[in-house]
């Protein structure tokens, strides 16, 4: 590419309209130092990027305009952003910002390479697959991996019909009328709905908010793995929870929470799907059957060795069953009144809340129920959520796919703003309080309205969880099989390695996924990886027509040499590999090295294409992928 032909932005959708879409997303990690400041890089507007050593970067989808320029230009941009945000976090955070600025300055001022400057990493996750680096960065690539796009990513990359400029609803009267017409309203709420109740949000605040939890505590350290193995992290986690509990105890629902109680009384409320753990929806009068808590709650306490849907990775063996139910106010208050890590009286493990920690799998039952509710909605309200965290950020796709109008009430931009029928940039409590008043002034809105789709009264018991899981597994396997068929044909490949998420490391479900894939592409050799909290499961399958090309047992043995584990039920055409979780190995971290090892075997035998041999000076870009 001639970089002079472009400005410094990179609009993904404009590029796709003109050139087409790569078949996969791409995740890349570069290790850089000051010698690479003049090398060029392309980052599409849909991609997220981060310099982890600096703690700076930008999220995907409308968080930035994309970037075309040199590594030095990107570092200058980082420096400018850090300087601009420095004043938002107070003097206590100033030393951290100063350290970041010093490190960036060292990189920028040592372009000659004469001084010894620590290398930094640049992590790119690009759903479009259009990110690119110039040939002089070839030696810097530490990771280069394709991935399957999520439903949300596919929808955002392929432009859909959106409201014309000036057609989006923005007033109290317009939103009240839309709600009046709706029969099955579903809401997705995030931290922004509770800020007006005095609850500090976890992530970086919008302008005017008082701060964030992760601005005070180190989010990167507070994984469930560290909680279970590092006493310092366990103590820091409890310090964080105690600071939040004080706010929760004093918080009262604001008019936005009460708005949904009114909708339930009118017979319009389908469900409130919330990312919050503050229970304010139920305190506002919404019945517990209507509230779906994706990230859990803080109403009670359990032993960290008590295995529950919200504590799948236990402290030890998972044999303890101790808990303090939410009705036992005195016992819970005593725990929070102390400043030490509370221990289980039965087994001595730390107590914890039933909330989702970093590194912990989501409660799939709650996700299923949320998807079911949104699928039945004729109006979806997204309130106070930046729609960054999965899987909540994919829920609007379901509503849009069904033609249900989407209303977003949020100060921060989201990737769905252009598709929203209503887009509100006001304080949610004040705005929905006014909408409530308008609704109550409409006589017809007071009458219970028959819903277009009548969900079961108790959504959480309406479907067999095992059936839902198998349905998701089969759907994901079929989709992967279809994509596999397209990609292998386009690249003249006979073998393929990939990961699937739905089986969660369960071999029975992974076998079902493989069956669904084989139904779509039976003549392709496959190695499939799935990580869960307890193990990494790997299955390999080679059709008889390819048995002379590659031995399945040998293939699995090479992967086992790279990541460990035990091979079972292995033949020349099929086999399994299991790697159990331990204090030293986490399944989620072994998946990518395993896929890399499997692909290395294929490359060594000439069964995997070598990209970008002669087409241009770019390692990956629009010419390096088969287009749809």
CSV table of N, CA, C and O in Angstrom, one decimal, residues 204-275:
chain,number,residue,atom,x,y,z
A,204,UNK,N,-14.2,2.7,33.7
A,204,UNK,CA,-14.0,4.1,33.6
A,204,UNK,C,-15.3,4.9,33.4
A,204,UNK,O,-16.1,4.5,32.6
A,205,UNK,N,-15.5,5.9,34.1
A,205,UNK,CA,-16.8,6.6,34.1
A,205,UNK,C,-16.9,7.6,32.9
A,205,UNK,O,-16.0,8.0,32.3
A,206,UNK,N,-18.2,8.0,32.7
A,206,UNK,CA,-18.5,9.1,31.8
A,206,UNK,C,-18.1,10.4,32.5
A,206,UNK,O,-17.9,10.4,33.7
A,207,UNK,N,-18.1,11.5,31.7
A,207,UNK,CA,-17.8,12.8,32.3
A,207,UNK,C,-18.8,13.1,33.4
A,207,UNK,O,-20.0,12.9,33.3
A,208,UNK,N,-18.3,13.5,34.6
A,208,UNK,CA,-19.2,13.9,35.7
A,208,UNK,C,-19.4,12.8,36.7
A,208,UNK,O,-19.8,13.1,37.8
A,209,UNK,N,-19.0,11.5,36.4
A,209,UNK,CA,-19.1,10.5,37.4
A,209,UNK,C,-18.0,10.6,38.3
A,209,UNK,O,-16.9,11.1,38.0
A,210,UNK,N,-18.2,10.1,39.5
A,210,UNK,CA,-17.2,10.3,40.6
A,210,UNK,C,-16.0,9.4,40.6
A,210,UNK,O,-15.0,9.7,41.3
A,211,UNK,N,-15.9,8.4,39.8
A,211,UNK,CA,-14.8,7.5,39.7
A,211,UNK,C,-15.2,6.1,39.3
A,211,UNK,O,-16.3,5.9,38.8
A,212,UNK,N,-14.3,5.2,39.4
A,212,UNK,CA,-14.6,3.8,39.1
A,212,UNK,C,-13.9,2.8,40.0
A,212,UNK,O,-12.9,3.2,40.6
A,213,UNK,N,-14.5,1.7,40.2
A,213,UNK,CA,-13.9,0.6,41.1
A,213,UNK,C,-12.5,0.3,40.6
A,213,UNK,O,-11.5,0.2,41.3
A,214,UNK,N,-12.4,0.0,39.2
A,214,UNK,CA,-11.1,-0.4,38.7
A,214,UNK,C,-10.2,0.8,38.5
A,214,UNK,O,-9.0,0.6,38.2
A,215,UNK,N,-10.6,2.0,38.8
A,215,UNK,CA,-9.6,3.1,38.9
A,215,UNK,C,-8.9,3.1,40.3
A,215,UNK,O,-7.9,3.7,40.5
A,216,UNK,N,-9.5,2.3,41.3
A,216,UNK,CA,-8.9,2.2,42.6
A,216,UNK,C,-8.3,0.9,42.9
A,216,UNK,O,-7.2,0.8,43.5
A,217,UNK,N,-8.9,-0.2,42.3
A,217,UNK,CA,-8.3,-1.5,42.5
A,217,UNK,C,-7.8,-2.1,41.2
A,217,UNK,O,-8.3,-1.7,40.1
A,218,UNK,N,-6.9,-3.0,41.3
A,218,UNK,CA,-6.2,-3.6,40.1
A,218,UNK,C,-7.1,-4.7,39.6
A,218,UNK,O,-7.1,-5.8,40.1
A,219,UNK,N,-7.8,-4.4,38.5
A,219,UNK,CA,-8.7,-5.4,37.9
A,219,UNK,C,-7.9,-6.6,37.3
A,219,UNK,O,-8.4,-7.7,37.4
A,220,UNK,N,-6.7,-6.3,36.7
A,220,UNK,CA,-6.0,-7.4,36.1
A,220,UNK,C,-5.6,-8.5,37.1
A,220,UNK,O,-5.4,-9.7,36.7
A,221,UNK,N,-5.4,-8.1,38.3
A,221,UNK,CA,-5.0,-9.1,39.3
A,221,UNK,C,-6.2,-10.0,39.9
A,221,UNK,O,-6.0,-11.1,40.3
A,222,UNK,N,-7.4,-9.4,39.8
A,222,UNK,CA,-8.5,-10.0,40.5
A,222,UNK,C,-9.2,-11.1,39.7
A,222,UNK,O,-10.4,-11.0,39.5
A,223,UNK,N,-8.5,-12.1,39.2
A,223,UNK,CA,-9.1,-13.2,38.6
A,223,UNK,C,-9.5,-14.2,39.6
A,223,UNK,O,-9.0,-14.3,40.7
A,224,UNK,N,-10.4,-15.1,39.2
A,224,UNK,CA,-10.8,-16.2,40.1
A,224,UNK,C,-9.6,-17.1,40.4
A,224,UNK,O,-9.4,-17.6,41.5
A,225,UNK,N,-8.7,-17.3,39.5
A,225,UNK,CA,-7.5,-18.1,39.7
A,225,UNK,C,-6.6,-17.5,40.8
A,225,UNK,O,-6.1,-18.2,41.7
A,226,UNK,N,-6.4,-16.2,40.7
A,226,UNK,CA,-5.6,-15.5,41.7
A,226,UNK,C,-6.3,-15.5,43.1
A,226,UNK,O,-5.6,-15.6,44.1
A,227,UNK,N,-7.6,-15.3,43.1
A,227,UNK,CA,-8.3,-15.3,44.3
A,227,UNK,C,-8.1,-16.7,45.0
A,227,UNK,O,-7.9,-16.7,46.2
A,228,UNK,N,-8.1,-17.7,44.2
A,228,UNK,CA,-7.9,-19.1,44.8
A,228,UNK,C,-6.5,-19.5,45.2
A,228,UNK,O,-6.3,-20.5,45.8
A,229,UNK,N,-5.5,-18.7,44.7
A,229,UNK,CA,-4.1,-19.1,44.9
A,229,UNK,C,-3.2,-18.0,45.6
A,229,UNK,O,-2.2,-18.4,46.2
A,230,UNK,N,-3.6,-16.8,45.6
A,230,UNK,CA,-2.8,-15.7,46.1
A,230,UNK,C,-3.5,-15.0,47.2
A,230,UNK,O,-4.4,-14.2,47.0
A,231,UNK,N,-3.0,-15.2,48.5
A,231,UNK,CA,-3.7,-14.5,49.6
A,231,UNK,C,-3.8,-13.0,49.5
A,231,UNK,O,-4.7,-12.4,50.0
A,232,UNK,N,-2.8,-12.4,48.8
A,232,UNK,CA,-2.8,-10.9,48.7
A,232,UNK,C,-3.9,-10.5,47.8
A,232,UNK,O,-4.6,-9.5,48.1
A,233,UNK,N,-4.2,-11.2,46.8
A,233,UNK,CA,-5.3,-10.9,45.9
A,233,UNK,C,-6.6,-11.2,46.6
A,233,UNK,O,-7.6,-10.4,46.4
A,234,UNK,N,-6.7,-12.2,47.3
A,234,UNK,CA,-7.9,-12.5,48.1
A,234,UNK,C,-8.3,-11.4,49.0
A,234,UNK,O,-9.4,-10.9,49.1
A,235,UNK,N,-7.2,-10.9,49.7
A,235,UNK,CA,-7.4,-9.7,50.6
A,235,UNK,C,-7.8,-8.5,49.8
A,235,UNK,O,-8.8,-7.8,50.3
A,236,UNK,N,-7.2,-8.2,48.7
A,236,UNK,CA,-7.5,-7.0,47.9
A,236,UNK,C,-9.0,-7.1,47.4
A,236,UNK,O,-9.7,-6.1,47.3
A,237,UNK,N,-9.4,-8.3,47.0
A,237,UNK,CA,-10.7,-8.5,46.5
A,237,UNK,C,-11.7,-8.2,47.6
A,237,UNK,O,-12.8,-7.6,47.3
A,238,UNK,N,-11.5,-8.7,48.8
A,238,UNK,CA,-12.4,-8.4,49.9
A,238,UNK,C,-12.4,-6.9,50.3
A,238,UNK,O,-13.4,-6.4,50.6
A,239,UNK,N,-11.3,-6.2,50.2
A,239,UNK,CA,-11.2,-4.8,50.4
A,239,UNK,C,-12.1,-4.1,49.4
A,239,UNK,O,-12.9,-3.2,49.7
A,240,UNK,N,-12.1,-4.5,48.1
A,240,UNK,CA,-12.9,-4.0,47.1
A,240,UNK,C,-14.4,-4.2,47.4
A,240,UNK,O,-15.2,-3.3,47.3
A,241,UNK,N,-14.7,-5.4,47.8
A,241,UNK,CA,-16.1,-5.8,48.1
A,241,UNK,C,-16.7,-5.0,49.2
A,241,UNK,O,-17.8,-4.6,49.3
A,242,UNK,N,-15.8,-4.8,50.2
A,242,UNK,CA,-16.3,-4.0,51.4
A,242,UNK,C,-16.6,-2.6,51.1
A,242,UNK,O,-17.5,-2.0,51.6
A,243,UNK,N,-15.7,-2.0,50.2
A,243,UNK,CA,-15.9,-0.6,49.8
A,243,UNK,C,-17.2,-0.5,49.0
A,243,UNK,O,-18.0,0.5,49.2
A,244,UNK,N,-17.6,-1.5,48.2
A,244,UNK,CA,-18.8,-1.5,47.4
A,244,UNK,C,-20.0,-1.7,48.3
A,244,UNK,O,-21.1,-1.1,48.1
A,245,UNK,N,-19.9,-2.6,49.3
A,245,UNK,CA,-21.0,-3.0,50.1
A,245,UNK,C,-21.5,-1.8,50.9
A,245,UNK,O,-22.7,-1.6,51.1
A,246,UNK,N,-20.6,-0.9,51.3
A,246,UNK,CA,-21.1,0.3,52.0
A,246,UNK,C,-22.0,1.1,51.2
A,246,UNK,O,-23.0,1.6,51.6
A,247,UNK,N,-21.7,1.2,49.9
A,247,UNK,CA,-22.5,2.0,49.0
A,247,UNK,C,-23.8,1.3,48.7
A,247,UNK,O,-24.9,1.9,48.7
A,248,UNK,N,-23.8,0.0,48.6
A,248,UNK,CA,-25.0,-0.8,48.3
A,248,UNK,C,-26.0,-0.7,49.5
A,248,UNK,O,-27.2,-0.6,49.3
A,249,UNK,N,-25.4,-0.7,50.7
A,249,UNK,CA,-26.3,-0.6,51.9
A,249,UNK,C,-27.1,0.7,51.9
A,249,UNK,O,-28.2,0.7,52.3
A,250,UNK,N,-26.5,1.8,51.4
A,250,UNK,CA,-27.1,3.1,51.5
A,250,UNK,C,-27.8,3.5,50.2
A,250,UNK,O,-28.5,4.5,50.2
A,251,UNK,N,-27.7,2.7,49.2
A,251,UNK,CA,-28.3,3.0,47.9
A,251,UNK,C,-29.8,2.8,47.9
A,251,UNK,O,-30.3,1.8,48.4
A,252,UNK,N,-30.5,3.6,47.2
A,252,UNK,CA,-31.9,3.4,47.0
A,252,UNK,C,-32.2,3.5,45.5
A,252,UNK,O,-31.5,4.1,44.7
A,253,UNK,N,-33.2,2.7,45.0
A,253,UNK,CA,-33.6,2.7,43.6
A,253,UNK,C,-33.9,4.2,43.1
A,253,UNK,O,-34.5,4.9,43.9
A,254,UNK,N,-33.5,4.5,41.9
A,254,UNK,CA,-33.8,5.8,41.4
A,254,UNK,C,-35.0,5.6,40.4
A,254,UNK,O,-35.5,4.5,40.1
A,255,UNK,N,-35.5,6.7,39.8
A,255,UNK,CA,-36.7,6.6,38.9
A,255,UNK,C,-36.5,5.6,37.7
A,255,UNK,O,-37.5,5.1,37.2
A,256,UNK,N,-35.3,5.4,37.3
A,256,UNK,CA,-35.0,4.5,36.2
A,256,UNK,C,-35.4,3.0,36.6
A,256,UNK,O,-36.0,2.3,35.9
A,257,UNK,N,-34.9,2.7,37.9
A,257,UNK,CA,-35.3,1.3,38.4
A,257,UNK,C,-36.8,1.2,38.6
A,257,UNK,O,-37.4,0.2,38.2
A,258,UNK,N,-37.4,2.3,39.1
A,258,UNK,CA,-38.9,2.2,39.4
A,258,UNK,C,-39.7,2.2,38.1
A,258,UNK,O,-40.8,1.7,38.1
A,259,UNK,N,-39.1,2.7,37.0
A,259,UNK,CA,-39.8,2.6,35.7
A,259,UNK,C,-40.2,1.2,35.3
A,259,UNK,O,-41.3,1.0,34.8
A,260,UNK,N,-39.3,0.3,35.6
A,260,UNK,CA,-39.6,-1.1,35.2
A,260,UNK,C,-40.6,-1.8,36.1
A,260,UNK,O,-41.4,-2.7,35.7
A,261,UNK,N,-40.7,-1.3,37.3
A,261,UNK,CA,-41.8,-1.8,38.2
A,261,UNK,C,-43.1,-1.3,37.7
A,261,UNK,O,-44.1,-2.1,37.7
A,262,UNK,N,-43.2,-0.1,37.1
A,262,UNK,CA,-44.4,0.4,36.5
A,262,UNK,C,-44.8,-0.5,35.3
A,262,UNK,O,-45.9,-0.8,35.1
A,263,UNK,N,-43.8,-0.8,34.5
A,263,UNK,CA,-44.0,-1.6,33.3
A,263,UNK,C,-44.6,-3.0,33.7
A,263,UNK,O,-45.4,-3.5,33.0
A,264,UNK,N,-44.0,-3.5,34.8
A,264,UNK,CA,-44.5,-4.9,35.2
A,264,UNK,C,-46.0,-4.8,35.6
A,264,UNK,O,-46.8,-5.6,35.3
A,265,UNK,N,-46.3,-3.7,36.4
A,265,UNK,CA,-47.7,-3.5,36.8
A,265,UNK,C,-48.6,-3.4,35.6
A,265,UNK,O,-49.8,-3.8,35.7
A,266,UNK,N,-48.1,-2.8,34.5
A,266,UNK,CA,-49.0,-2.6,33.3
A,266,UNK,C,-49.0,-3.9,32.4
A,266,UNK,O,-49.7,-3.9,31.4
A,267,UNK,N,-48.2,-4.9,32.8
A,267,UNK,CA,-48.2,-6.1,32.0
A,267,UNK,C,-47.4,-6.0,30.8
A,267,UNK,O,-47.5,-6.9,29.9
A,268,UNK,N,-46.5,-5.1,30.7
A,268,UNK,CA,-45.6,-4.9,29.6
A,268,UNK,C,-44.2,-5.5,29.7
A,268,UNK,O,-43.5,-5.6,28.7
A,269,UNK,N,-43.8,-5.7,30.9
A,269,UNK,CA,-42.4,-6.1,31.2
A,269,UNK,C,-42.1,-7.5,30.9
A,269,UNK,O,-42.7,-8.4,31.5
A,270,UNK,N,-41.2,-7.8,29.9
A,270,UNK,CA,-40.8,-9.2,29.7
A,270,UNK,C,-39.7,-9.6,30.7
A,270,UNK,O,-39.9,-10.6,31.3
A,271,UNK,N,-38.7,-8.8,30.7
A,271,UNK,CA,-37.6,-9.1,31.6
A,271,UNK,C,-36.6,-7.9,31.7
A,271,UNK,O,-36.6,-7.1,30.8
A,272,UNK,N,-35.9,-7.9,32.8
A,272,UNK,CA,-34.8,-7.0,33.0
A,272,UNK,C,-33.5,-7.8,33.1
A,272,UNK,O,-33.3,-8.6,34.0
A,273,UNK,N,-32.7,-7.7,32.0
A,273,UNK,CA,-31.4,-8.4,32.0
A,273,UNK,C,-30.4,-7.4,32.5
A,273,UNK,O,-30.2,-6.4,31.9
A,274,UNK,N,-29.7,-7.7,33.6
A,274,UNK,CA,-28.8,-6.7,34.2
A,274,UNK,C,-27.4,-7.3,34.4
A,274,UNK,O,-27.2,-8.5,34.7
A,275,UNK,N,-26.4,-6.4,34.1
A,275,UNK,CA,-25.0,-6.7,34.4
A,275,UNK,C,-24.6,-6.3,35.8
A,275,UNK,O,-23.5,-6.5,36.2
